[in-house]
Structures are given as C-alpha cells and as structure tokens.
PDB file of C-alpha atoms in Angstrom:
ATOM      1  CA  UNK A 550       0.000   0.000   0.000  1.00 94.00           C
ATOM      2  CA  UNK A 551       1.149   3.557  -0.664  1.00 96.00           C
ATOM      3  CA  UNK A 552       1.813   5.432   2.574  1.00 98.00           C
ATOM      4  CA  UNK A 553       0.967   9.130   2.617  1.00 98.00           C
ATOM      5  CA  UNK A 554       2.906  11.175   5.170  1.00 98.00           C
ATOM      6  CA  UNK A 555       1.798  14.703   6.028  1.00 98.00           C
ATOM      7  CA  UNK A 556       3.790  17.362   7.814  1.00 95.00           C
ATOM      8  CA  UNK A 557       3.598  19.023  10.165  1.00 96.00           C
ATOM      9  CA  UNK A 558       1.021  17.288  12.339  1.00 97.00           C
ATOM     10  CA  UNK A 559      -0.101  20.615  13.773  1.00 97.00           C
ATOM     11  CA  UNK A 560       0.470  24.165  12.622  1.00 96.00           C
ATOM     12  CA  UNK A 561      -0.282  27.199  14.791  1.00 96.00           C
ATOM     13  CA  UNK A 562      -0.842  30.282  12.668  1.00 95.00           C
ATOM     14  CA  UNK A 563      -2.415  33.724  12.830  1.00 95.00           C
ATOM     15  CA  UNK A 564      -5.161  34.921  10.482  1.00 95.00           C
ATOM     16  CA  UNK A 565      -3.717  36.545   7.383  1.00 95.00           C
ATOM     17  CA  UNK A 566      -0.577  34.392   7.353  1.00 96.00           C
ATOM     18  CA  UNK A 567       0.530  32.287   4.393  1.00 97.00           C
ATOM     19  CA  UNK A 568       0.425  28.562   5.131  1.00 97.00           C
ATOM     20  CA  UNK A 569       1.994  25.638   3.301  1.00 97.00           C
ATOM     21  CA  UNK A 570       1.141  22.044   4.141  1.00 98.00           C
ATOM     22  CA  UNK A 571       3.130  19.081   2.868  1.00 98.00           C
ATOM     23  CA  UNK A 572       2.299  15.552   1.791  1.00 98.00           C
ATOM     24  CA  UNK A 573       4.749  12.870   0.740  1.00 98.00           C
ATOM     25  CA  UNK A 574       3.908   9.574  -0.962  1.00 98.00           C
ATOM     26  CA  UNK A 575       5.966   6.414  -0.413  1.00 98.00           C
ATOM     27  CA  UNK A 576       6.023   5.903  -4.189  1.00 98.00           C
ATOM     28  CA  UNK A 577       5.020   7.956  -7.170  1.00 98.00           C
ATOM     29  CA  UNK A 578       1.348   8.766  -7.522  1.00 97.00           C
ATOM     30  CA  UNK A 579       1.996  11.063 -10.513  1.00 97.00           C
ATOM     31  CA  UNK A 580      -0.613  13.824 -10.064  1.00 97.00           C
ATOM     32  CA  UNK A 581      -3.369  11.549  -8.779  1.00 97.00           C
ATOM     33  CA  UNK A 582      -3.651  13.363  -5.484  1.00 97.00           C
ATOM     34  CA  UNK A 583      -6.419  15.267  -3.735  1.00 98.00           C
ATOM     35  CA  UNK A 584      -6.569  17.555  -0.720  1.00 98.00           C
ATOM     36  CA  UNK A 585      -9.498  17.807   1.668  1.00 98.00           C
ATOM     37  CA  UNK A 586     -10.481  20.141   4.459  1.00 98.00           C
ATOM     38  CA  UNK A 587     -12.412  18.792   7.407  1.00 98.00           C
ATOM     39  CA  UNK A 588     -14.047  20.759  10.188  1.00 97.00           C
ATOM     40  CA  UNK A 589     -15.258  19.214  13.413  1.00 95.00           C
ATOM     41  CA  UNK A 590     -18.429  17.198  12.957  1.00 95.00           C
ATOM     42  CA  UNK A 591     -18.420  17.546   9.161  1.00 97.00           C
ATOM     43  CA  UNK A 592     -17.497  15.334   6.244  1.00 98.00           C
ATOM     44  CA  UNK A 593     -14.271  16.127   4.409  1.00 98.00           C
ATOM     45  CA  UNK A 594     -14.587  18.745   1.674  1.00 98.00           C
ATOM     46  CA  UNK A 595     -12.657  18.454  -1.578  1.00 98.00           C
ATOM     47  CA  UNK A 596     -10.258  21.364  -2.090  1.00 98.00           C
ATOM     48  CA  UNK A 597      -7.803  20.230  -4.759  1.00 98.00           C
ATOM     49  CA  UNK A 598      -7.747  17.324  -7.221  1.00 97.00           C
ATOM     50  CA  UNK A 599      -5.171  16.175  -9.732  1.00 97.00           C
ATOM     51  CA  UNK A 600      -2.623  17.847  -7.435  1.00 98.00           C
ATOM     52  CA  UNK A 601      -3.201  21.361  -8.766  1.00 98.00           C
ATOM     53  CA  UNK A 602      -6.858  21.813  -9.751  1.00 97.00           C
ATOM     54  CA  UNK A 603      -9.157  23.673  -7.402  1.00 97.00           C
ATOM     55  CA  UNK A 604     -12.520  22.010  -6.888  1.00 96.00           C
ATOM     56  CA  UNK A 605     -15.717  23.836  -7.673  1.00 94.00           C
ATOM     57  CA  UNK A 606     -16.419  26.707  -5.289  1.00 96.00           C
ATOM     58  CA  UNK A 607     -13.009  26.675  -3.619  1.00 97.00           C
ATOM     59  CA  UNK A 608     -11.535  30.151  -3.096  1.00 97.00           C
ATOM     60  CA  UNK A 609      -8.489  31.185  -5.093  1.00 98.00           C
ATOM     61  CA  UNK A 610      -6.398  31.524  -1.908  1.00 98.00           C
ATOM     62  CA  UNK A 611      -6.047  27.724  -1.988  1.00 98.00           C
ATOM     63  CA  UNK A 612      -3.482  26.335  -4.419  1.00 98.00           C
ATOM     64  CA  UNK A 613      -1.885  22.940  -4.894  1.00 98.00           C
ATOM     65  CA  UNK A 614       1.433  21.914  -6.375  1.00 98.00           C
ATOM     66  CA  UNK A 615       3.649  18.897  -6.838  1.00 98.00           C
ATOM     67  CA  UNK A 616       3.852  15.594  -8.665  1.00 98.00           C
ATOM     68  CA  UNK A 617       5.387  12.206  -8.124  1.00 98.00           C
ATOM     69  CA  UNK A 618       5.976  11.903  -4.398  1.00 98.00           C
ATOM     70  CA  UNK A 619       6.020  15.494  -3.078  1.00 98.00           C
ATOM     71  CA  UNK A 620       2.965  17.699  -2.818  1.00 98.00           C
ATOM     72  CA  UNK A 621       1.942  20.896  -1.104  1.00 98.00           C
ATOM     73  CA  UNK A 622      -1.183  22.920  -0.584  1.00 98.00           C
ATOM     74  CA  UNK A 623      -0.832  26.618   0.128  1.00 98.00           C
ATOM     75  CA  UNK A 624      -3.323  29.002   1.665  1.00 97.00           C
ATOM     76  CA  UNK A 625      -2.172  32.454   0.636  1.00 96.00           C
ATOM     77  CA  UNK A 626      -3.848  34.383   3.454  1.00 95.00           C
ATOM     78  CA  UNK A 627      -5.449  32.324   6.175  1.00 96.00           C
ATOM     79  CA  UNK A 628      -9.043  33.230   6.987  1.00 95.00           C
ATOM     80  CA  UNK A 629     -10.885  32.346  10.194  1.00 94.00           C
ATOM     81  CA  UNK A 630     -12.934  29.718   8.366  1.00 95.00           C
ATOM     82  CA  UNK A 631      -9.757  27.922   7.252  1.00 96.00           C
ATOM     83  CA  UNK A 632      -8.893  26.604  10.700  1.00 95.00           C
ATOM     84  CA  UNK A 633      -9.471  22.897  10.227  1.00 97.00           C
ATOM     85  CA  UNK A 634      -7.743  19.586   9.559  1.00 98.00           C
ATOM     86  CA  UNK A 635      -6.328  18.976   6.083  1.00 98.00           C
ATOM     87  CA  UNK A 636      -5.836  15.572   4.498  1.00 98.00           C
ATOM     88  CA  UNK A 637      -4.153  14.421   1.327  1.00 98.00           C
ATOM     89  CA  UNK A 638      -5.312  11.322  -0.515  1.00 98.00           C
ATOM     90  CA  UNK A 639      -3.804   9.373  -3.391  1.00 97.00           C
ATOM     91  CA  UNK A 640      -6.001   7.685  -5.950  1.00 95.00           C
ATOM     92  CA  UNK A 641      -3.301   6.413  -8.262  1.00 95.00           C
ATOM     93  CA  UNK A 642      -3.146   2.903  -6.894  1.00 94.00           C
ATOM     94  CA  UNK A 643      -5.265   0.410  -4.971  1.00 92.00           C
ATOM     95  CA  UNK A 644      -6.028   0.763  -2.180  1.00 94.00           C
ATOM     96  CA  UNK A 645      -6.551   4.491  -2.139  1.00 95.00           C
ATOM     97  CA  UNK A 646      -4.916   5.947   0.953  1.00 96.00           C
ATOM     98  CA  UNK A 647      -5.115   9.098   3.065  1.00 97.00           C
ATOM     99  CA  UNK A 648      -2.475  10.926   4.992  1.00 98.00           C
ATOM    100  CA  UNK A 649      -2.805  11.277   8.752  1.00 98.00           C
ATOM    101  CA  UNK A 650      -3.709  14.953   8.495  1.00 98.00           C
ATOM    102  CA  UNK A 651      -2.395  18.381   9.440  1.00 98.00           C
ATOM    103  CA  UNK A 652      -4.346  20.418  11.955  1.00 98.00           C
ATOM    104  CA  UNK A 653      -4.244  24.168  11.348  1.00 97.00           C
ATOM    105  CA  UNK A 654      -5.018  25.921  14.614  1.00 95.00           C
ATOM    106  CA  UNK A 655      -5.186  29.510  15.783  1.00 89.00           C
ATOM    107  CA  UNK A 656      -1.953  30.864  17.233  1.00 88.00           C
TER     108      UNK A 656
ATOM    109  CA  UNK B 177     -28.230  18.857  -6.569  1.00 94.00           C
ATOM    110  CA  UNK B 178     -25.937  15.940  -5.809  1.00 96.00           C
ATOM    111  CA  UNK B 179     -26.593  14.276  -2.464  1.00 97.00           C
ATOM    112  CA  UNK B 180     -25.574  11.067  -0.731  1.00 98.00           C
ATOM    113  CA  UNK B 181     -27.024   9.808   2.541  1.00 98.00           C
ATOM    114  CA  UNK B 182     -25.911   6.896   4.660  1.00 98.00           C
ATOM    115  CA  UNK B 183     -28.343   4.838   6.706  1.00 98.00           C
ATOM    116  CA  UNK B 184     -28.027   1.840   8.959  1.00 97.00           C
ATOM    117  CA  UNK B 185     -27.669   0.783  12.588  1.00 98.00           C
ATOM    118  CA  UNK B 186     -25.891   3.035  15.048  1.00 98.00           C
ATOM    119  CA  UNK B 187     -24.957   0.115  17.275  1.00 98.00           C
ATOM    120  CA  UNK B 188     -23.846  -3.398  16.389  1.00 98.00           C
ATOM    121  CA  UNK B 189     -22.589  -6.188  18.595  1.00 98.00           C
ATOM    122  CA  UNK B 190     -19.188  -7.824  18.175  1.00 97.00           C
ATOM    123  CA  UNK B 191     -19.161 -10.593  15.536  1.00 97.00           C
ATOM    124  CA  UNK B 192     -22.286  -9.222  13.870  1.00 98.00           C
ATOM    125  CA  UNK B 193     -22.452  -8.142  10.219  1.00 98.00           C
ATOM    126  CA  UNK B 194     -22.866  -4.445   9.483  1.00 98.00           C
ATOM    127  CA  UNK B 195     -25.036  -3.398   6.561  1.00 98.00           C
ATOM    128  CA  UNK B 196     -25.067   0.249   5.526  1.00 98.00           C
ATOM    129  CA  UNK B 197     -26.962   1.814   2.648  1.00 98.00           C
ATOM    130  CA  UNK B 198     -25.949   4.900   0.692  1.00 98.00           C
ATOM    131  CA  UNK B 199     -28.862   6.506  -1.130  1.00 98.00           C
ATOM    132  CA  UNK B 200     -27.845   8.939  -3.840  1.00 98.00           C
ATOM    133  CA  UNK B 201     -29.633  11.608  -5.822  1.00 97.00           C
ATOM    134  CA  UNK B 202     -28.723  14.165  -8.452  1.00 96.00           C
ATOM    135  CA  UNK B 203     -26.570  11.758 -10.444  1.00 95.00           C
ATOM    136  CA  UNK B 204     -26.729   8.271 -11.915  1.00 95.00           C
ATOM    137  CA  UNK B 205     -24.806   5.282 -10.609  1.00 96.00           C
ATOM    138  CA  UNK B 206     -24.716   4.142 -14.241  1.00 94.00           C
ATOM    139  CA  UNK B 207     -22.949   7.260 -15.512  1.00 93.00           C
ATOM    140  CA  UNK B 208     -19.773   6.163 -17.281  1.00 94.00           C
ATOM    141  CA  UNK B 209     -16.836   6.608 -14.941  1.00 93.00           C
ATOM    142  CA  UNK B 210     -18.944   7.078 -11.806  1.00 95.00           C
ATOM    143  CA  UNK B 211     -17.534   5.553  -8.654  1.00 96.00           C
ATOM    144  CA  UNK B 212     -18.966   5.449  -5.143  1.00 97.00           C
ATOM    145  CA  UNK B 213     -16.679   4.609  -2.258  1.00 97.00           C
ATOM    146  CA  UNK B 214     -17.098   3.816   1.393  1.00 98.00           C
ATOM    147  CA  UNK B 215     -14.694   5.631   3.689  1.00 98.00           C
ATOM    148  CA  UNK B 216     -14.618   5.404   7.461  1.00 98.00           C
ATOM    149  CA  UNK B 217     -13.105   7.585  10.125  1.00 98.00           C
ATOM    150  CA  UNK B 218     -12.506   6.391  13.685  1.00 97.00           C
ATOM    151  CA  UNK B 219     -12.970   9.126  16.307  1.00 96.00           C
ATOM    152  CA  UNK B 220     -10.056  11.566  16.220  1.00 95.00           C
ATOM    153  CA  UNK B 221      -8.277   9.776  13.385  1.00 97.00           C
ATOM    154  CA  UNK B 222      -7.776  10.129   9.646  1.00 97.00           C
ATOM    155  CA  UNK B 223     -10.214   8.831   7.057  1.00 98.00           C
ATOM    156  CA  UNK B 224      -9.643   5.293   5.816  1.00 97.00           C
ATOM    157  CA  UNK B 225     -10.765   4.195   2.359  1.00 96.00           C
ATOM    158  CA  UNK B 226     -12.593   0.858   2.538  1.00 97.00           C
ATOM    159  CA  UNK B 227     -13.620   0.126  -1.010  1.00 97.00           C
ATOM    160  CA  UNK B 228     -15.673   1.222  -3.985  1.00 96.00           C
ATOM    161  CA  UNK B 229     -17.982   0.150  -6.752  1.00 97.00           C
ATOM    162  CA  UNK B 230     -17.837   1.527 -10.283  1.00 96.00           C
ATOM    163  CA  UNK B 231     -20.511   2.286 -12.835  1.00 96.00           C
ATOM    164  CA  UNK B 232     -19.763  -1.056 -14.523  1.00 95.00           C
ATOM    165  CA  UNK B 233     -20.113  -3.032 -11.251  1.00 95.00           C
ATOM    166  CA  UNK B 234     -16.390  -3.529 -10.730  1.00 96.00           C
ATOM    167  CA  UNK B 235     -15.501  -3.323  -7.059  1.00 96.00           C
ATOM    168  CA  UNK B 236     -12.220  -2.780  -5.258  1.00 95.00           C
ATOM    169  CA  UNK B 237     -11.385  -3.184  -1.565  1.00 96.00           C
ATOM    170  CA  UNK B 238      -8.687  -2.204   0.849  1.00 95.00           C
ATOM    171  CA  UNK B 239      -6.196  -4.990   1.262  1.00 92.00           C
ATOM    172  CA  UNK B 240      -6.491  -6.027   4.891  1.00 94.00           C
ATOM    173  CA  UNK B 241     -10.304  -5.906   5.009  1.00 95.00           C
ATOM    174  CA  UNK B 242     -10.924  -7.557   1.676  1.00 94.00           C
ATOM    175  CA  UNK B 243     -12.245 -10.793   3.151  1.00 96.00           C
ATOM    176  CA  UNK B 244     -14.806  -8.953   5.310  1.00 97.00           C
ATOM    177  CA  UNK B 245     -16.184  -6.442   2.808  1.00 98.00           C
ATOM    178  CA  UNK B 246     -18.802  -6.576   0.093  1.00 98.00           C
ATOM    179  CA  UNK B 247     -19.990  -3.509  -1.808  1.00 98.00           C
ATOM    180  CA  UNK B 248     -22.928  -3.779  -4.173  1.00 97.00           C
ATOM    181  CA  UNK B 249     -25.366  -1.441  -5.860  1.00 97.00           C
ATOM    182  CA  UNK B 250     -28.991  -1.347  -6.874  1.00 96.00           C
ATOM    183  CA  UNK B 251     -29.356   1.227  -9.617  1.00 95.00           C
ATOM    184  CA  UNK B 252     -33.154   0.943  -9.617  1.00 95.00           C
ATOM    185  CA  UNK B 253     -33.136   2.252  -6.041  1.00 97.00           C
ATOM    186  CA  UNK B 254     -30.120   4.597  -6.457  1.00 97.00           C
ATOM    187  CA  UNK B 255     -28.405   2.774  -3.625  1.00 98.00           C
ATOM    188  CA  UNK B 256     -24.951   1.449  -2.814  1.00 98.00           C
ATOM    189  CA  UNK B 257     -24.699  -1.111  -0.024  1.00 98.00           C
ATOM    190  CA  UNK B 258     -21.757  -1.919   2.240  1.00 98.00           C
ATOM    191  CA  UNK B 259     -21.612  -5.197   4.132  1.00 98.00           C
ATOM    192  CA  UNK B 260     -18.863  -5.775   6.672  1.00 98.00           C
ATOM    193  CA  UNK B 261     -18.714  -9.078   8.472  1.00 98.00           C
ATOM    194  CA  UNK B 262     -17.396  -9.924  11.906  1.00 98.00           C
ATOM    195  CA  UNK B 263     -17.514  -6.425  13.363  1.00 98.00           C
ATOM    196  CA  UNK B 264     -15.172  -5.665  16.257  1.00 98.00           C
ATOM    197  CA  UNK B 265     -14.884  -2.684  18.630  1.00 97.00           C
ATOM    198  CA  UNK B 266     -11.963  -1.344  16.556  1.00 97.00           C
ATOM    199  CA  UNK B 267     -14.421  -0.926  13.668  1.00 98.00           C
ATOM    200  CA  UNK B 268     -16.190   1.828  15.606  1.00 98.00           C
ATOM    201  CA  UNK B 269     -16.130   4.827  13.282  1.00 98.00           C
ATOM    202  CA  UNK B 270     -18.138   7.287  11.246  1.00 98.00           C
ATOM    203  CA  UNK B 271     -18.841   5.639   7.917  1.00 98.00           C
ATOM    204  CA  UNK B 272     -19.151   7.829   4.830  1.00 98.00           C
ATOM    205  CA  UNK B 273     -20.094   7.189   1.252  1.00 98.00           C
ATOM    206  CA  UNK B 274     -18.660   9.542  -1.359  1.00 98.00           C
ATOM    207  CA  UNK B 275     -18.616   9.793  -5.116  1.00 97.00           C
ATOM    208  CA  UNK B 276     -15.883  10.476  -7.634  1.00 93.00           C
ATOM    209  CA  UNK B 277     -15.269  10.554 -11.349  1.00 87.00           C
ATOM    210  CA  UNK B 278     -12.039   9.484 -13.088  1.00 84.00           C
ATOM    211  CA  UNK B 279      -8.878  11.392 -12.146  1.00 83.00           C
ATOM    212  CA  UNK B 280     -10.763  13.416  -9.577  1.00 88.00           C
ATOM    213  CA  UNK B 281     -11.186  13.500  -5.852  1.00 92.00           C
ATOM    214  CA  UNK B 282     -14.337  12.826  -3.872  1.00 95.00           C
ATOM    215  CA  UNK B 283     -16.439  15.868  -4.655  1.00 95.00           C
ATOM    216  CA  UNK B 284     -19.573  14.850  -2.796  1.00 97.00           C
ATOM    217  CA  UNK B 285     -19.895  13.093   0.539  1.00 98.00           C
ATOM    218  CA  UNK B 286     -22.711  11.886   2.682  1.00 98.00           C
ATOM    219  CA  UNK B 287     -23.126  13.335   6.161  1.00 98.00           C
ATOM    220  CA  UNK B 288     -21.697  10.157   7.656  1.00 98.00           C
ATOM    221  CA  UNK B 289     -23.174   7.708  10.118  1.00 98.00           C
ATOM    222  CA  UNK B 290     -21.528   6.792  13.412  1.00 98.00           C
ATOM    223  CA  UNK B 291     -21.401   3.054  14.004  1.00 98.00           C
ATOM    224  CA  UNK B 292     -20.434   1.839  17.456  1.00 98.00           C
ATOM    225  CA  UNK B 293     -19.435  -1.760  18.011  1.00 98.00           C
ATOM    226  CA  UNK B 294     -20.138  -2.821  21.562  1.00 96.00           C
ATOM    227  CA  UNK B 295     -21.791  -5.614  23.463  1.00 95.00           C
TER     228      UNK B 295
END
C-alpha cells in the first residue's frame, strides 16, 4: 500500500498568514492526489484534485502543487474559516490511501 | 443537486455483520466513470478508504479488510450497499459514502453515520 505522510502534524498560525502544508507519498502517484479540508463534525470537503486543480467553489487563496511523491497545498492568506484539519489522498493505486492529516489551529 | 445519505444501525454487537446503505440523488450510478466509495473515520483519526464500486459493477477493496467487505449497488433504487462481516470494537467509526469521477477526488460526501461496536 502507498503510505501518505503529512507534515507538520499541527500548525499554529495567525489569520492573514501564508500557510503551506506538505504531503509525501511512499512511491510515485503522478498527479493523482487530492486535498481535503475537514471541520469538526463535518465530512471532508474536496479542495484540490489532480494535485493542482481547485474544486468547484473553492476560493483562489487555496493552491496545490507537486507531482510524483512530493505535494503541497498553500493558503495564501489564512481566513478564520480555514482553521481545520487537512488531508491528502492518493487515488493512483489500490487501495486508495489518506495521509494522517495536518491540523491548522489559531496561534 | 448531488446528495448522498448513509443509513443503517448506530450500534452493532461484536461478531455481527454491518449493513449500511448509501442513497444517492442528483446523479446516476450508471454514468460512465462514476464511482462510489465507502470511507470510514474512527474518532479523532484520519479517514480510511474501505472500497468502492464503479458504474460497470467492478468493485475494489482495501487490502487487509478484503475478506470482510462486500460492496454492491442497486441502480433501480439509487443505492450502494456496504456489508462488513465480523464487526469488532476497533471498527467503531463514522462511515461515509462519497462519489468520484475518473482522475478526480471525492467531490460529494454523505453526512456520515456513526457506528459503534459494543456488546
């Protein structure tokens, strides 16, 4: 199985700051990678697919980059509604696998 | 409007079989490329992909649960069904169904249903 490793586990940031979250795959997933945001008590919400494409309705402050084994998602200016847990997921190979998540909390 | 909704028991006893139903609307399970997956999330932990069924009835499962899982669909009822045998307390989680198209992430999720395994 492909192991997805996210870093850091927790990030303490202030509103307005630029934030970059990382995700590493144990083998190449090409660009078959998605990012999700999850708030407490809610289902995950798709932010980015195919590593760089924003999903419908996602604000432009979210951007994704990377290919192969290294990926990042950047929030250009953190808003109050962005404090949440972020997960990456690969869908290149069976079984599909998620990272363990990065929690973005208020500093 | 695309919606998915999970239904099933909130509590199951150890060794029992869990059956969950995902009822969808706003899209067709027969649409070429359509895939519906089951994903679970234990309390405080990351989501875990369990398996999926495609528009052409192909199904795929996560490796270590393969012998316990069956995913099927009934297109006449717009439903996808998950069966998981021999439930144990470690299977306690919120179970989600979600849909995707090729080379895309899961763009629509159900609200999730919490299943607790306890005697």
